[in-house]
Amino acid sequence: DARVTQTPRHKVTEMGQEVTMRCQPILGHNTVFWYRQTMMQGLELLAYFRNRAPLDDSGMPKDRFSAEMPDATLATLKIQPSEPRDSAVYFCASGFAYEDTQYFGPGTRLTVL
Amino acid sequence: AQKITQTQPGMFVQEKEAVTLDCTYDTSDPSYGLFWYKQPSSGEMIFLIYQGSYDQQNATEGRYSLNFQKARKSANLVISASQLGDSAMYFCAMREAPTNYGGSQGNLIFGKGTKLSVKP
């Protein structure tokens, strides 16, 4: 049963600290999306990779957020420095090409104090 | 402009009855996809059903069916024979075809969701 995995599932940190979230897409999928879910904004796109290349990261605050795919089995989302407004659930989703259904990981619930 | 509209913030349904969750969308792209996801209290996003804009027939997956009315730009989710485990948030989402001018990259655009509660 292939699934997207994300670590950590929960993260509590203090303002100013660096946060790294990791995602392992489903084997064989070549598109990876990072979404953020908040009560106010709902689900919104942060970044998108195809074949490990970043295609769109216009949804991310560039000064503090960065997303990378060092290899086909790992995508990372970093926040440095973190702020209380970054508190949210961060989802990774993967698919095979944009036409495919996107399958979501369990999410990382981030709380910045 | 809001592209996905779910007008029902919350709904109740009696166990074993059918329920329809509304979703309307807005796009000028002839090629698009429509999705429904379920988010239980555990927080995961579970894919339920997909409808392509060129599909001639309404999509069905077990107890889930999608009532696709293209002219009305609506893609309502119908859950038959509701179960207690169906209690969750339900999100409608749309994916437009990628463009070369910096528009859609094939990402999903989500509605605000509908919270469904199934009563025993």
CSV table of C-alpha atoms in Angstrom, one decimal:
chain,number,residue,atom,x,y,z
A,1,ASP,CA,0.0,0.0,0.0
A,2,ALA,CA,2.0,2.9,-1.3
A,3,ARG,CA,1.7,6.1,0.7
A,4,VAL,CA,3.3,9.5,1.0
A,5,THR,CA,5.1,9.8,4.3
A,6,GLN,CA,5.9,13.0,6.2
A,7,THR,CA,8.1,13.6,9.2
A,8,PRO,CA,7.7,14.9,11.8
A,9,ARG,CA,4.0,14.5,12.4
A,10,HIS,CA,4.0,17.2,15.0
A,11,LYS,CA,6.5,20.0,15.8
A,12,VAL,CA,6.4,22.6,18.5
A,13,THR,CA,9.1,25.2,18.3
A,14,GLU,CA,9.9,28.7,19.5
A,15,MET,CA,9.9,31.8,17.3
A,16,GLY,CA,13.2,32.2,15.5
A,17,GLN,CA,14.1,28.6,15.3
A,18,GLU,CA,14.7,26.7,12.1
A,19,VAL,CA,12.1,24.1,11.2
A,20,THR,CA,12.6,21.3,8.6
A,21,MET,CA,9.8,19.1,7.3
A,22,ARG,CA,10.4,16.1,5.2
A,23,CYS,CA,8.4,14.2,2.7
A,24,GLN,CA,8.9,10.9,0.9
A,25,PRO,CA,6.7,10.8,-2.2
A,26,ILE,CA,5.2,7.6,-3.5
A,27,LEU,CA,7.8,5.7,-5.5
A,28,GLY,CA,7.6,6.5,-9.1
A,29,HIS,CA,5.7,9.8,-8.7
A,30,ASN,CA,7.5,12.7,-10.3
A,31,THR,CA,5.5,15.6,-9.1
A,32,VAL,CA,5.5,16.8,-5.5
A,33,PHE,CA,3.4,19.6,-4.0
A,34,TRP,CA,3.7,21.4,-0.7
A,35,TYR,CA,0.4,22.8,0.7
A,36,ARG,CA,-0.4,24.6,3.9
A,37,GLN,CA,-3.7,24.5,5.7
A,38,THR,CA,-4.9,27.1,8.2
A,39,MET,CA,-8.3,27.9,9.5
A,40,MET,CA,-8.2,31.4,7.9
A,41,GLN,CA,-6.8,30.6,4.5
A,42,GLY,CA,-7.7,27.0,4.0
A,43,LEU,CA,-5.5,24.9,1.8
A,44,GLU,CA,-3.0,26.8,-0.3
A,45,LEU,CA,-0.1,25.9,-2.5
A,46,LEU,CA,3.4,26.7,-1.3
A,47,ALA,CA,5.6,25.0,-3.9
A,48,TYR,CA,5.6,22.5,-6.7
A,49,PHE,CA,8.3,20.2,-8.1
A,50,ARG,CA,8.3,18.2,-11.3
A,51,ASN,CA,11.2,15.7,-11.8
A,52,ARG,CA,12.8,17.3,-8.8
A,53,ALA,CA,13.0,20.7,-10.4
A,54,PRO,CA,11.1,23.5,-8.7
A,55,LEU,CA,8.4,24.9,-11.0
A,56,ASP,CA,6.5,27.2,-8.8
A,57,ASP,CA,7.2,28.5,-5.3
A,58,SER,CA,5.3,31.7,-5.6
A,59,GLY,CA,3.2,30.8,-2.6
A,60,MET,CA,6.1,30.8,-0.2
A,61,PRO,CA,7.5,33.8,1.7
A,62,LYS,CA,10.9,33.8,0.0
A,63,ASP,CA,12.8,35.4,2.8
A,64,ARG,CA,12.1,32.6,5.3
A,65,PHE,CA,10.8,29.5,3.4
A,66,SER,CA,12.8,27.2,1.1
A,67,ALA,CA,11.9,24.0,-0.6
A,68,GLU,CA,14.2,21.4,-2.1
A,69,MET,CA,14.2,17.9,-3.6
A,70,PRO,CA,17.7,16.6,-3.0
A,71,ASP,CA,16.7,13.3,-4.6
A,72,ALA,CA,13.6,11.6,-6.0
A,73,THR,CA,12.7,10.1,-2.7
A,74,LEU,CA,13.0,13.2,-0.5
A,75,ALA,CA,11.4,16.6,-0.5
A,76,THR,CA,12.1,19.2,2.2
A,77,LEU,CA,10.5,22.3,3.4
A,78,LYS,CA,12.5,24.6,5.6
A,79,ILE,CA,11.4,27.7,7.6
A,80,GLN,CA,14.2,29.9,9.0
A,81,PRO,CA,13.4,31.8,11.1
A,82,SER,CA,10.0,30.5,12.1
A,83,GLU,CA,7.2,32.9,13.2
A,84,PRO,CA,4.0,32.3,15.1
A,85,ARG,CA,2.0,33.0,11.9
A,86,ASP,CA,3.7,29.9,10.4
A,87,SER,CA,1.6,27.7,12.7
A,88,ALA,CA,-0.4,25.4,10.4
A,89,VAL,CA,-0.6,21.9,9.0
A,90,TYR,CA,1.8,21.4,6.1
A,91,PHE,CA,0.9,18.7,3.6
A,92,CYS,CA,3.0,17.1,1.0
A,93,ALA,CA,1.3,15.5,-2.0
A,94,SER,CA,2.7,13.5,-4.9
A,95,GLY,CA,1.4,12.3,-8.3
A,96,PHE,CA,2.6,11.0,-11.6
A,97,ALA,CA,2.6,14.1,-13.9
A,98,TYR,CA,0.2,16.8,-13.3
A,99,GLU,CA,-2.7,14.9,-14.8
A,100,ASP,CA,-2.6,12.3,-12.1
A,101,THR,CA,-4.5,12.3,-8.8
A,102,GLN,CA,-2.5,13.9,-6.0
A,103,TYR,CA,-2.1,11.7,-3.0
A,104,PHE,CA,-1.5,13.5,0.3
A,105,GLY,CA,0.7,12.6,3.2
A,106,PRO,CA,-0.5,12.7,6.8
A,107,GLY,CA,0.7,16.3,7.3
A,108,THR,CA,3.1,18.0,9.7
A,109,ARG,CA,1.3,20.0,12.4
A,110,LEU,CA,3.6,22.9,13.2
A,111,THR,CA,3.1,25.2,16.2
A,112,VAL,CA,5.4,28.1,16.6
A,113,LEU,CA,5.3,29.7,20.1
B,1,ALA,CA,-12.0,35.5,-7.7
B,2,GLN,CA,-12.9,32.4,-5.8
B,3,LYS,CA,-12.6,29.4,-8.1
B,4,ILE,CA,-14.1,26.8,-5.9
B,5,THR,CA,-17.2,27.5,-3.8
B,6,GLN,CA,-18.7,25.2,-1.2
B,7,THR,CA,-21.7,26.9,0.2
B,8,GLN,CA,-22.5,24.5,3.0
B,9,PRO,CA,-20.1,25.0,6.0
B,10,GLY,CA,-21.8,22.2,7.8
B,11,MET,CA,-24.4,19.5,7.2
B,12,PHE,CA,-26.1,16.7,9.1
B,13,VAL,CA,-27.4,13.5,7.7
B,14,GLN,CA,-29.0,10.5,9.3
B,15,GLU,CA,-27.1,7.2,9.2
B,16,LYS,CA,-28.0,5.1,6.1
B,17,GLU,CA,-29.4,8.1,4.2
B,18,ALA,CA,-27.9,9.7,1.2
B,19,VAL,CA,-26.4,13.2,1.3
B,20,THR,CA,-25.3,15.7,-1.4
B,21,LEU,CA,-22.4,18.1,-0.8
B,22,ASP,CA,-22.4,21.1,-3.1
B,23,CYS,CA,-19.5,22.4,-5.1
B,24,THR,CA,-19.4,25.0,-7.9
B,25,TYR,CA,-16.3,26.1,-9.8
B,26,ASP,CA,-15.2,28.8,-12.1
B,27,THR,CA,-12.8,28.4,-14.9
B,28,SER,CA,-12.4,29.5,-18.5
B,29,ASP,CA,-10.0,26.6,-19.3
B,30,PRO,CA,-11.7,23.8,-21.3
B,31,SER,CA,-9.5,21.2,-19.7
B,32,TYR,CA,-9.7,20.7,-16.0
B,33,GLY,CA,-10.2,18.1,-13.3
B,34,LEU,CA,-12.4,18.1,-10.3
B,35,PHE,CA,-11.6,16.2,-7.1
B,36,TRP,CA,-13.2,15.5,-3.8
B,37,TYR,CA,-11.1,14.8,-0.7
B,38,LYS,CA,-12.2,13.7,2.8
B,39,GLN,CA,-10.4,15.0,5.9
B,40,PRO,CA,-11.4,13.1,9.1
B,41,SER,CA,-10.6,14.4,12.5
B,42,SER,CA,-7.2,12.7,12.3
B,43,GLY,CA,-6.2,15.3,9.8
B,44,GLU,CA,-5.2,13.2,6.8
B,45,MET,CA,-6.4,14.1,3.3
B,46,ILE,CA,-8.1,11.1,1.6
B,47,PHE,CA,-8.7,11.1,-2.1
B,48,LEU,CA,-12.3,10.1,-2.9
B,49,ILE,CA,-13.2,10.7,-6.5
B,50,TYR,CA,-12.1,12.4,-9.7
B,51,GLN,CA,-14.0,13.9,-12.7
B,52,GLY,CA,-12.3,15.1,-15.8
B,53,SER,CA,-13.9,17.9,-17.8
B,54,TYR,CA,-14.1,15.8,-20.9
B,55,ASP,CA,-15.6,12.7,-19.2
B,56,GLN,CA,-18.9,11.9,-20.6
B,57,GLN,CA,-20.2,10.0,-17.6
B,58,ASN,CA,-20.4,10.9,-13.9
B,59,ALA,CA,-17.6,9.4,-11.9
B,60,THR,CA,-18.5,6.8,-9.3
B,61,GLU,CA,-16.4,5.1,-6.6
B,62,GLY,CA,-18.3,2.7,-4.3
B,63,ARG,CA,-20.7,4.8,-2.3
B,64,TYR,CA,-19.4,8.0,-3.7
B,65,SER,CA,-20.6,9.5,-6.9
B,66,LEU,CA,-20.0,12.9,-8.5
B,67,ASN,CA,-23.0,14.7,-10.0
B,68,PHE,CA,-21.2,16.7,-12.8
B,69,GLN,CA,-23.2,19.4,-14.5
B,70,LYS,CA,-20.8,21.1,-16.8
B,71,ALA,CA,-23.1,23.9,-18.0
B,72,ARG,CA,-23.8,24.8,-14.4
B,73,LYS,CA,-20.2,24.4,-13.4
B,74,SER,CA,-21.1,22.2,-10.5
B,75,ALA,CA,-19.6,19.0,-9.2
B,76,ASN,CA,-21.6,17.8,-6.3
B,77,LEU,CA,-20.5,14.8,-4.2
B,78,VAL,CA,-23.2,12.3,-3.4
B,79,ILE,CA,-22.6,9.8,-0.6
B,80,SER,CA,-25.1,7.0,-0.5
B,81,ALA,CA,-26.0,5.0,2.6
B,82,SER,CA,-24.1,7.3,5.0
B,83,GLN,CA,-22.1,5.7,7.7
B,84,LEU,CA,-20.8,7.1,11.0
B,85,GLY,CA,-17.3,6.9,9.7
B,86,ASP,CA,-18.3,9.4,6.9
B,87,SER,CA,-18.3,12.2,9.5
B,88,ALA,CA,-15.5,14.5,8.4
B,89,MET,CA,-14.6,17.6,6.4
B,90,TYR,CA,-15.0,17.3,2.7
B,91,PHE,CA,-13.1,19.4,0.2
B,92,CYS,CA,-13.8,20.0,-3.4
B,93,ALA,CA,-10.8,20.9,-5.5
B,94,MET,CA,-10.1,21.8,-9.1
B,95,ARG,CA,-7.0,21.5,-11.2
B,96,GLU,CA,-6.5,23.5,-14.3
B,97,ALA,CA,-4.2,22.5,-17.1
B,98,PRO,CA,-0.7,24.0,-16.7
B,99,THR,CA,0.0,27.1,-18.8
B,100,ASN,CA,3.2,28.6,-20.2
B,101,TYR,CA,2.5,32.1,-19.1
B,102,GLY,CA,2.8,31.6,-15.4
B,103,GLY,CA,-0.7,30.6,-14.5
B,104,SER,CA,-1.7,27.2,-13.2
B,105,GLN,CA,1.0,24.7,-12.7
B,106,GLY,CA,-1.4,21.9,-12.3
B,107,ASN,CA,-1.8,22.4,-8.6
B,108,LEU,CA,-5.1,21.9,-6.8
B,109,ILE,CA,-7.3,24.8,-5.8
B,110,PHE,CA,-9.5,24.0,-2.8
B,111,GLY,CA,-12.8,25.1,-1.6
B,112,LYS,CA,-13.3,26.0,2.1
B,113,GLY,CA,-14.8,22.6,2.8
B,114,THR,CA,-18.1,21.2,4.2
B,115,LYS,CA,-18.2,19.6,7.6
B,116,LEU,CA,-20.5,16.5,7.4
B,117,SER,CA,-21.9,15.0,10.6
B,118,VAL,CA,-23.6,11.6,10.4
B,119,LYS,CA,-26.2,11.0,13.2
B,120,PRO,CA,-26.9,7.5,14.5
